[in-house]
Structure formats: C-alpha cells, structure tokens
Coordinates of C-alpha atoms (C1' of nucleotides) in Angstrom, one line a residue:
Chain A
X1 CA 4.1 233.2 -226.3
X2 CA 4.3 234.5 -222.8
X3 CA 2.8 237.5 -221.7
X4 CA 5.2 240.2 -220.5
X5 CA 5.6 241.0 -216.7
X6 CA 3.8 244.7 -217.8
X7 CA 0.6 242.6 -218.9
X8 CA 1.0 240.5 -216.0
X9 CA 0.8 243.4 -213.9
X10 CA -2.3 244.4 -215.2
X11 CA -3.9 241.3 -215.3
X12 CA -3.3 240.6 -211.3
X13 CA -4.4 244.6 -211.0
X14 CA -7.7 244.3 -212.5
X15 CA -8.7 240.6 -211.1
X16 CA -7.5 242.4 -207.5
X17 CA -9.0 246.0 -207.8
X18 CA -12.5 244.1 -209.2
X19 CA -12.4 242.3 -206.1
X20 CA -11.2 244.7 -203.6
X21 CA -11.8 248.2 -205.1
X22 CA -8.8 250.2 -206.3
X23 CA -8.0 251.6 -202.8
X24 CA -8.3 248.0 -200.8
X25 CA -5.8 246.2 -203.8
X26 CA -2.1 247.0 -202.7
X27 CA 0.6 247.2 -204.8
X28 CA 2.2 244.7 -201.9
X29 CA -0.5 242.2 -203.5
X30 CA -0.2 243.2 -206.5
X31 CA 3.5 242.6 -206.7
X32 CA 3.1 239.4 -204.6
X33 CA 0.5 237.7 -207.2
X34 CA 3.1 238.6 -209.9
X35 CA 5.6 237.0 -208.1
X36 CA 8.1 239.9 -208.1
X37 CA 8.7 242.8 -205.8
X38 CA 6.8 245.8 -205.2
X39 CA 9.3 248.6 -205.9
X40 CA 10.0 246.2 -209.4
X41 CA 6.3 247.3 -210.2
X42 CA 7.8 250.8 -210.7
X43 CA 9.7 250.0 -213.2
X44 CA 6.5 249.2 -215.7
X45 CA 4.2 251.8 -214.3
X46 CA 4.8 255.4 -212.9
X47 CA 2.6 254.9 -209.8
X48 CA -0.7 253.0 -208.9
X49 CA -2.4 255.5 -210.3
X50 CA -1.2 254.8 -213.9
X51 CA -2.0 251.1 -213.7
X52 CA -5.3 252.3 -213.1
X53 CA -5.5 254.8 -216.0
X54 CA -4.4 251.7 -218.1
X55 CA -7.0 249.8 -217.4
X56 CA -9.7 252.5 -217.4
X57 CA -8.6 253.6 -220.6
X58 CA -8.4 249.9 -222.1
X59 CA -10.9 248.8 -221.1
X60 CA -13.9 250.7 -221.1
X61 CA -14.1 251.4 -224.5
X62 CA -14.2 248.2 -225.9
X63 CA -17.1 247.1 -224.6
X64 CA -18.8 249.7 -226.9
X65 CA -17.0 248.4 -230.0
X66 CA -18.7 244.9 -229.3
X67 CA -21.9 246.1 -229.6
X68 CA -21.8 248.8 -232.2
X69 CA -19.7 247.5 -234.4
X70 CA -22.1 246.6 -236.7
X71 CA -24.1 247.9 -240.1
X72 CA -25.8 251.7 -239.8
X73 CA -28.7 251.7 -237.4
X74 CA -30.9 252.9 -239.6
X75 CA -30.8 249.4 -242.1
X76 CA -30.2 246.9 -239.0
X77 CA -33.4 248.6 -236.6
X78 CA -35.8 247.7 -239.2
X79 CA -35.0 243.8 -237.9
X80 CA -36.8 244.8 -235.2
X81 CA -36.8 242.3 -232.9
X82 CA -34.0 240.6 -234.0
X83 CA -32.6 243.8 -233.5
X84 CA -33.6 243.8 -230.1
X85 CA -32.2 240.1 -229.5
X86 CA -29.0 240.7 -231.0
X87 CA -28.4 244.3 -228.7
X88 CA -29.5 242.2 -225.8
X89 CA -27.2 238.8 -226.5
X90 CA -24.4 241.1 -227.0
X91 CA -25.2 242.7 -223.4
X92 CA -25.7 239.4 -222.2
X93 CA -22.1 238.3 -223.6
X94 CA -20.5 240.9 -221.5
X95 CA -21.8 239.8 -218.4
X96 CA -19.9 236.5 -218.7
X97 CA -16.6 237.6 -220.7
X98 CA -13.9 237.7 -218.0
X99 CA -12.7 240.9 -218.8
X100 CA -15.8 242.7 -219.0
X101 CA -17.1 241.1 -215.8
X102 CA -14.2 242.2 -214.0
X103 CA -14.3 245.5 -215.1
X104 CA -18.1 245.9 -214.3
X105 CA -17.6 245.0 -210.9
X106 CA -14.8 247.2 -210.7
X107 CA -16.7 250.2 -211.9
X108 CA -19.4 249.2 -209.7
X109 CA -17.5 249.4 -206.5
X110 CA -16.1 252.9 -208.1
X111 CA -19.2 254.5 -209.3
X112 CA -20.0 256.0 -206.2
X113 CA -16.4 257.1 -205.0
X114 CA -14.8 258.7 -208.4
X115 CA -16.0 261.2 -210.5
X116 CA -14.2 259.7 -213.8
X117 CA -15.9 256.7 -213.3
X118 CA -19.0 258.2 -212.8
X119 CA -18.3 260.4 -216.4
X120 CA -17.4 257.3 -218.1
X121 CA -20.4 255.1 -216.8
X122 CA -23.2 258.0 -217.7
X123 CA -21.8 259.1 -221.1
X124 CA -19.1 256.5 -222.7
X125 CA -21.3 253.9 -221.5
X126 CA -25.0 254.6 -220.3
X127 CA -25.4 257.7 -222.8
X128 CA -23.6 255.8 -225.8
X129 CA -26.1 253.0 -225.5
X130 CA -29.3 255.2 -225.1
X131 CA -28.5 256.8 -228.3
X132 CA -28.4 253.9 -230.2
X133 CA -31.3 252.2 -228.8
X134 CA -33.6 255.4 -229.4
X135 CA -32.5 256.1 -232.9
X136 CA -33.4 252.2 -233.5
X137 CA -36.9 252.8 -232.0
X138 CA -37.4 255.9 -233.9
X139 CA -36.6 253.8 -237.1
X140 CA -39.3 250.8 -235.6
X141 CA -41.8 253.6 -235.0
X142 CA -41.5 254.8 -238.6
X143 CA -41.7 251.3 -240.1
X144 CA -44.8 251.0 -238.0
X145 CA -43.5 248.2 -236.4
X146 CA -44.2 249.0 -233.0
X147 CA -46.2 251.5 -231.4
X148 CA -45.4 255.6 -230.9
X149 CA -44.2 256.5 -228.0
X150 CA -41.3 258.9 -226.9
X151 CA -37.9 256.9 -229.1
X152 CA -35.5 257.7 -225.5
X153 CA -38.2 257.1 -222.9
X154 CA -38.6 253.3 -224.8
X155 CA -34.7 253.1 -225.0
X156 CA -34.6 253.7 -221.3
X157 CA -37.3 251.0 -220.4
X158 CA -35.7 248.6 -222.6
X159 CA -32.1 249.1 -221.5
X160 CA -33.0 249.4 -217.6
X161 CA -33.5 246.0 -217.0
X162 CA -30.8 244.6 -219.1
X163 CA -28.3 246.3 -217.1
X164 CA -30.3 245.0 -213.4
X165 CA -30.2 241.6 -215.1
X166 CA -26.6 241.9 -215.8
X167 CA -25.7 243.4 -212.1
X168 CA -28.1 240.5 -210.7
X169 CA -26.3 237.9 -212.4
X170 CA -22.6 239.0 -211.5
X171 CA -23.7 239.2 -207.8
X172 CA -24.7 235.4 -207.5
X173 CA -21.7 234.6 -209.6
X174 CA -19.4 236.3 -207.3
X175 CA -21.0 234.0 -204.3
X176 CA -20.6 231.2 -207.0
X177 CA -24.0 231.0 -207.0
X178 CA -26.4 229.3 -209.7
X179 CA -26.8 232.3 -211.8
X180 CA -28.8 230.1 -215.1
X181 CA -32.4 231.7 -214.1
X182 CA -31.1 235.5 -213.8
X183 CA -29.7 234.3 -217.6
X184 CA -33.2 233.5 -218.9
X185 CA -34.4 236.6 -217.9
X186 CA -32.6 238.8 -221.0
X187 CA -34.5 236.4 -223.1
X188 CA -37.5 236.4 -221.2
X189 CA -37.0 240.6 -221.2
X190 CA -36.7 240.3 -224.9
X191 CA -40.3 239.1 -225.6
X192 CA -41.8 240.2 -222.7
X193 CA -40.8 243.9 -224.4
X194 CA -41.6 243.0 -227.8
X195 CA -45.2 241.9 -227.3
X196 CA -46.0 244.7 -225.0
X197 CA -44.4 247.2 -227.6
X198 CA -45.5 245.7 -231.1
X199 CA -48.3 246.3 -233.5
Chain B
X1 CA -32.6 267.9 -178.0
X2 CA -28.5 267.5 -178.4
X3 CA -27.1 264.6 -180.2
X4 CA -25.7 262.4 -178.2
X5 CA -21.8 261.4 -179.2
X6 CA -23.1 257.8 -180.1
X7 CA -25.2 259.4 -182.4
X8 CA -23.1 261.7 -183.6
X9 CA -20.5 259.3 -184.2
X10 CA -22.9 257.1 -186.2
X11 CA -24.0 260.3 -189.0
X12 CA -20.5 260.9 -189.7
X13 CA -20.0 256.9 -189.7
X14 CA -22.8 257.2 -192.4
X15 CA -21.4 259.9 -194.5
X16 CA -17.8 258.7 -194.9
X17 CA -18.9 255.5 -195.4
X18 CA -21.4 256.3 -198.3
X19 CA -18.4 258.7 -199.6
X20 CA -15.9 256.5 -199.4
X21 CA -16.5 253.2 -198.2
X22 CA -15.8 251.0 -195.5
X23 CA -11.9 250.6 -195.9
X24 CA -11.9 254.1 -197.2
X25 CA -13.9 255.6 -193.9
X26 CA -11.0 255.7 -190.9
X27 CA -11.9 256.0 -187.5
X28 CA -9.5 259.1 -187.5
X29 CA -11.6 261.1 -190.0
X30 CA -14.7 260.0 -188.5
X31 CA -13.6 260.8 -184.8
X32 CA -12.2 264.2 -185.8
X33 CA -15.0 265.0 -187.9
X34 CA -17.3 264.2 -184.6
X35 CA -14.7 266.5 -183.1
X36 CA -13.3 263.8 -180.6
X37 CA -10.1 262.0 -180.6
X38 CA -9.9 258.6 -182.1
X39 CA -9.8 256.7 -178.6
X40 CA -12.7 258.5 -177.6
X41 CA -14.7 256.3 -180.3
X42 CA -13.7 253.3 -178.3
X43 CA -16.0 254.5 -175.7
X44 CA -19.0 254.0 -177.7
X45 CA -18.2 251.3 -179.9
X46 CA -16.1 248.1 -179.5
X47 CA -14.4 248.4 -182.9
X48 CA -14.7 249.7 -186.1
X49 CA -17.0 246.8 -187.6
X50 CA -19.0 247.5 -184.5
X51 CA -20.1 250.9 -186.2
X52 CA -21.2 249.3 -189.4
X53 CA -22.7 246.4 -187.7
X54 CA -24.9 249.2 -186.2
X55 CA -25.5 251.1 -188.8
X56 CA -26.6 248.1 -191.2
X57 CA -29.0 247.0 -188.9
X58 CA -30.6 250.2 -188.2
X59 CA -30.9 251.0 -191.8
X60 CA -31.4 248.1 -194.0
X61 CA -34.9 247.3 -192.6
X62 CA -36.1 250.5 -192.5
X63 CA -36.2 251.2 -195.7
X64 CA -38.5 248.0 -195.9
X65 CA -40.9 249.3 -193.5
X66 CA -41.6 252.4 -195.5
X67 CA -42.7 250.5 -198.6
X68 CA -44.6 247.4 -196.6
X69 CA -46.8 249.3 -193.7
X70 CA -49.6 249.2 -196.0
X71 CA -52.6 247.2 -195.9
X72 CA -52.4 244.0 -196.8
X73 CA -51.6 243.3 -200.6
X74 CA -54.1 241.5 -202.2
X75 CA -56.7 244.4 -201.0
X76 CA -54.7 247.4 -202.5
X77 CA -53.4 245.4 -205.5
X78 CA -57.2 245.8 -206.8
X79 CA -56.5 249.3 -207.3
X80 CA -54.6 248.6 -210.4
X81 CA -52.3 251.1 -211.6
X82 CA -52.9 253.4 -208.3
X83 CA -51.0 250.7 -206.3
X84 CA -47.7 251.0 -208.9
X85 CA -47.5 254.1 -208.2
X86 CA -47.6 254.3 -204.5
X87 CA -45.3 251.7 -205.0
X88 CA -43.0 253.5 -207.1
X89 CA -43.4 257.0 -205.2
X90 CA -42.5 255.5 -202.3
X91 CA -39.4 254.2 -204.0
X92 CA -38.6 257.5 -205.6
X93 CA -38.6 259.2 -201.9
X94 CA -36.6 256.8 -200.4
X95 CA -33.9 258.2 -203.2
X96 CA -34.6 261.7 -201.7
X97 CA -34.3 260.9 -198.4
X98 CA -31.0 262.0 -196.9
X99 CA -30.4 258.9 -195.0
X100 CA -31.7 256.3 -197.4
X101 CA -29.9 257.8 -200.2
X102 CA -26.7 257.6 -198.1
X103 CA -26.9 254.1 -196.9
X104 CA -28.2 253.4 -200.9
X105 CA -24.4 254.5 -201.7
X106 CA -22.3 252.7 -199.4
X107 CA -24.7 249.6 -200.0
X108 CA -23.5 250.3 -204.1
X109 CA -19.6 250.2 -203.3
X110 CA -19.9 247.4 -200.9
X111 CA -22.0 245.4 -203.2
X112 CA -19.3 244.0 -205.0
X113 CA -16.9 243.3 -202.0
X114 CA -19.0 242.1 -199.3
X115 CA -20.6 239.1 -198.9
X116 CA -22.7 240.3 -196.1
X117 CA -24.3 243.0 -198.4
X118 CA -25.0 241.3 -201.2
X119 CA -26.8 238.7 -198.6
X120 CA -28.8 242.1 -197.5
X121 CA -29.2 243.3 -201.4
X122 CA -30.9 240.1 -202.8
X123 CA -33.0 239.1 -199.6
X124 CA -33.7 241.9 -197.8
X125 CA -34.1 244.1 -200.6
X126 CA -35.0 242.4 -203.7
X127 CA -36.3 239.7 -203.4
X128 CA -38.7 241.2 -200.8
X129 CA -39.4 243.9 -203.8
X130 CA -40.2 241.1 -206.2
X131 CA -43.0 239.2 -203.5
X132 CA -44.6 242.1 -203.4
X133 CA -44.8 243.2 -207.1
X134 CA -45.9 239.6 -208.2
X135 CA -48.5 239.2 -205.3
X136 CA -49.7 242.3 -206.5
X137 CA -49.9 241.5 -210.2
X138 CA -51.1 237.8 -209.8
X139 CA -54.3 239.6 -208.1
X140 CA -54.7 242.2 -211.1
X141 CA -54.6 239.4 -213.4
X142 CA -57.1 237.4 -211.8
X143 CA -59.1 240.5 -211.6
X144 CA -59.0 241.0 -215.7
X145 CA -57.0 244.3 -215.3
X146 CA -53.9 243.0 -216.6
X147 CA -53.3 240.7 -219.5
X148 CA -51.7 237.7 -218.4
X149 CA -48.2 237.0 -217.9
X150 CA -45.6 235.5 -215.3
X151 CA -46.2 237.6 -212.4
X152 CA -42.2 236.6 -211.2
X153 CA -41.0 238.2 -214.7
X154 CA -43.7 241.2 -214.7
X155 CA -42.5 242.2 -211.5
X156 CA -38.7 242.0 -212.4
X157 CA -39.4 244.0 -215.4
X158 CA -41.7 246.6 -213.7
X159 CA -38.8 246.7 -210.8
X160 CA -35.5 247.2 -212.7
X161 CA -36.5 250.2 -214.3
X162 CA -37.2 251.6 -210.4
X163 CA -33.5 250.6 -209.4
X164 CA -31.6 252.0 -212.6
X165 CA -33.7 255.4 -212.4
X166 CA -33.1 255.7 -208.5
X167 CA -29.5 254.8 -209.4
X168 CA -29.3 257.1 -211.9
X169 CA -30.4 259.9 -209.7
X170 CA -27.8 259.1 -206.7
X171 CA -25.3 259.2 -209.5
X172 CA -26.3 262.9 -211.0
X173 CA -26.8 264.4 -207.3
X174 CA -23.2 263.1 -205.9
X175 CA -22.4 265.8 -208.3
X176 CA -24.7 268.4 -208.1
X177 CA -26.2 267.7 -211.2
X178 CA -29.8 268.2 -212.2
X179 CA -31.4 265.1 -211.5
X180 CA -34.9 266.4 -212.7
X181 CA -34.6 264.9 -215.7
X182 CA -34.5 261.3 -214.4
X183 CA -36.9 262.3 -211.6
X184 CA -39.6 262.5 -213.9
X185 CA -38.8 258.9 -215.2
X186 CA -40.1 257.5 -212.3
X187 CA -43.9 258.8 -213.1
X188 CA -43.3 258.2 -216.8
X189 CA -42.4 254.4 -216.4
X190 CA -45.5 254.4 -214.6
X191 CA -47.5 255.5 -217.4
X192 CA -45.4 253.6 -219.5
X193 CA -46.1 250.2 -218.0
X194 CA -49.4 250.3 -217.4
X195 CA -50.5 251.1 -221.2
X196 CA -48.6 248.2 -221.7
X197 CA -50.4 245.7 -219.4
X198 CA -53.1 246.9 -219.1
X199 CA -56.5 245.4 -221.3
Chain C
dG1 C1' -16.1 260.1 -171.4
dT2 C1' -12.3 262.3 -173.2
dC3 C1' -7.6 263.0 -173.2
dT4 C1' -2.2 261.9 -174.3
dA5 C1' 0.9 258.6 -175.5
dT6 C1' 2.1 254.6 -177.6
dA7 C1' 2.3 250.1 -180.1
dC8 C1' 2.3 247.8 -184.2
dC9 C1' 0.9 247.0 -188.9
dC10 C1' 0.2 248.2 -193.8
dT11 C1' 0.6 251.7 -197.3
dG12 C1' 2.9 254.0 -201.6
dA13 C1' 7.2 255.2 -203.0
dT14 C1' 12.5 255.9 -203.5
dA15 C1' 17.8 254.8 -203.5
dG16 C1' 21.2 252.1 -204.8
dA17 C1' 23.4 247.3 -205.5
dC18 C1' 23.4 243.6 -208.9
Chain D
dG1 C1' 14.5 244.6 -214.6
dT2 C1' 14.7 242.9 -210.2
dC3 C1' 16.5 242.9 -205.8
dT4 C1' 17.2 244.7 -200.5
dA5 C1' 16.8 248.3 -197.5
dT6 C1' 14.5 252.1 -196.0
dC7 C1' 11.3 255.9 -195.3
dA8 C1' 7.3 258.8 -194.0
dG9 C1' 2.5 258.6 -193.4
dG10 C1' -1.7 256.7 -192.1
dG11 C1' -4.4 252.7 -190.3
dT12 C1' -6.7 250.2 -185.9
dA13 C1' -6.5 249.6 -181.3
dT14 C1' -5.0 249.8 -176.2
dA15 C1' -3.2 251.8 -171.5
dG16 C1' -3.6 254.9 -168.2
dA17 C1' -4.1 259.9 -166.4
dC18 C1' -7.8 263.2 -165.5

DNA sequence: GTCTATACCCTGATAGAC
DNA sequence: GTCTATCAGGGTATAGAC
C-alpha cells in the first residue's frame, strides 16, 4: 500500500511547519522532501494555505476523540482516581504519538501569531477539556469522594500541570534530550493531586 | 528625554518580533516603522541576529531579577503562604508588564524552533523558578507548616499552574479579550494550594 | 547617521509542454 | 500529474553620496 503523493504532501508539510512554523516551511522544501517539483504541489492543493487548513482541520480534532471517547462522565468520574489516571495516561500518550507531537509543536509556535489557532487551542482544545474534568469533579464531590471546592477551579489545577508537563517533555525531546523524569511527573502529578484532594 | 534611534529601533525590534517572530519580523518593517530606511539599521546594528542578540540579553535576565532581589530564601520561606504569594504576584505582573509580556510572546513562538531559547526557557527560567520554590518548601517543611512531600515535585506542581494561567492571559489580551477571569486564578491557586499543603 | 541605488537570494504562484 | 520556465514581490545586506 503506498501512500499517495497528496498524503505525502502532508506528511513532509506537517514534520516541516512543526519544525519551522508555517511561514519559515517553503513550499520549495516542501516539494523537495517529496521529491517532486514545487509548482507539481499545485496540482494536489489550491495554495499553501489549503495544506494548512488540511492539517488544522485533521488534526486537531482527533486528539479530542482519544480522550473522550469513552462511557458518560457521570458513570466513569465515580472511578475517581482511576479516572484521574486514565485522563492523564491518555494526555500523556499524546505527548509521544508522532502526530500529535508534531502538531503540538506546531500550534505552539502558532499560538501567538494566528487568531484560529488561538480559537482552536482555547475552545476545541483547552475549553473542551475543562468541561469534562469539572463535570467529573462535580460527580467526585457528590460521591463524597474528594473534598468541595469550586468543580472548574479543581479542573484547572489539575489540567495546568499536565499540559506544562507535556510542553516540558516535547522541548527536551526536540534537543533529543532524556526526557524519562519529565514522564514520571504525570504520575507523580496524579497522586500528588489525589492525596491533596481526597477524603 | 528623546529616544535614541538604537532604542527606538530595539521597541519596534520587540514588538514585531513578539507579533510575528523572528523570520516573520523584517528589517524593512522594523526600519520603516522606526521611520528610517532599512540601511540606516546597519548603522546601529551589524545584522539582523545582532538585534535579537541584544534584545535576549537585555530581557531574559531581567525578568529574573524582579522575582530574586529578595532576601535571602530560607528567611522569607518561614512566612509560609505569604512568600507564595509574593511569589506568584510577582509572576502575575511580569504578565502585565508591557515589555515582559512581549518578550513572554516571542520567547512562546521561538520555543519550538530555537535551540538557543529553549536553552534560555529551561535554565534561565525554569529551572531557576523550580530552585527557588523547592528551597522555599524544603524550609516550610522542616518548619511543620507543610506536610511533607518532594520539595522538586511540590514546586513543579505549585509552578505549572503560574505558567498556564500567565499563558492563558497573554493568549486572551493578544485579542482584546477580558482576561479578568483568569487574572483572578492567580490568587485563587494560591488559596487553592495552600489548604492543600498546609497542616 | 541617513539617504539612494543596487546586488542577489528566496518566496508563492502561473503558463504551457509532455 | 509532473516537468521547465518564468514572474513579481519581498528578504538581507552593502557601496557610496551627502
């Protein structure tokens, strides 16, 4: 099965702008890496700007899916912790799945140049995850399973340093460096949270 | 007082960079926002890098020195959740402060493409963070303020939230969004963290 | 210290042959 | 679908007059 000269295309497109940011990836390198000509990219893709709306709108949605694919929150919160662990392995996950990875670093170089990326970061992405968390802790606060507190303000301490963690780790894997004791940490946050938060 | 054109030359340097980045920044919008022509630059500064170069090292200890003139730590660690929140104001005006906030964004979007700034990100700035924190809560523990814990991991998770709120805020005022809401985080992790430490 | 003029490279994109 | 050829525009940087 090989993959078409389209996926190739976006492939080389997202391991380049991840690297170099949309505007410092050419469609000169782009083509290059393919190992075709530049004005042949044209024929698969309007301009650059539509190989970048393809991988925008690819890509950041499934990392959502990943993690809430599962039961109703209500039923699975009342784990708790395990709850907790599961969220956090599947955060965990997406920090070293390719894809993700190069996507994250991607939107991280974009964050603070492009509106849309910023949109999709704080609602798609930061929002989408808040909500789930909080209505879990509401659910754990019920159960009497941890103590009261405000359900988003928890959510926000809880999903804070998973995301630092994350950003921490692909910044010494970029540098190919040992990046095993930023990978502790999400476990480390795990129970660190849950004792501080349980009854 | 005028401005001298190095001076001038080094704001604007600032601004486009933190808009747009490095690559994105030319020397032809930065020299005709100064109001000068482009060789004119070439007066004041050898080359382009020469600017950053300039700007890095004016900026990336300064922001330091804010947080660190203090007295020495294992003094005002003793006064317990007073000292995390001097700590954590200070870090909350360094997102409000013009300058800071700027060089805060163009340090984000060179994160992920410049070896150089990542070098500047994990020393510089977080590691020194993280010395700092666990000094501070190794003292509080042997005091009996705190329960006892890593003081490494207590400070990483008493940090992150500090990074994602300030983040956060950066993000919300690049466009012109109320940032109040997150603003208030700052004080409420405070609160947050300490009824959860502290015996 | 600033100007004009210029050199040279890289960029995204198109036209037309095969 | 890919190629060669070509273009206009913008990028950094330098030389030399004032």
């Amino acid at each position: 099965m090989e993959k078409s000269t389209k996926e190739k295309i976006l492939d080389v497109a997202l391991e380049l702008f991840s690297q170099k940011g949309y505007k410092g990836a050419s469609i000169r390198m782009i083509a290059s890496k393919v190992g075709i000509r530049e004005s042949a990219i044209y024929n698969h893709f309007k301009n650059k700007e539509d190989i970048l709306n393809t991988i925008v709108s690819t890509l950041s949605s499934s990392s959502l899916d990943l993690l809430m694919a599962e039961k109703p929150i209500e039923e699975s919160a009342k784990k708790g912790k395990s709850f907790l662990r599961e969220f956090a392995t599947s955060f965990k996950l997406l920090a070293y799945d390719d894809k993700s990875e190069k996507f994250f670093r991607f939107m991280m170089i974009e964050l603070m140049q492009n509106a849309k990326m910023r949109e999709i970061f704080l609602n798609d992405f930061h929002k989408a995850h808040l909500k789930v968390l909080s209505q879990a802790f509401f659910v754990m606060m019920q159960e009497g399973m941890i103590r009261s507190s405000d359900p988003m303000l928890m959510a926000q301490e809880f999903l804070s340093p998973l995301f630092f963690y994350r950003m921490q780790a692909t910044l010494l894997r970029i540098d190919a460096q040992d990046s095993r004791q930023v990978a502790t940490l999400f476990e480390k946050h795990i129970d660190f949270f849950w004792e501080m938060v349980s009854l």
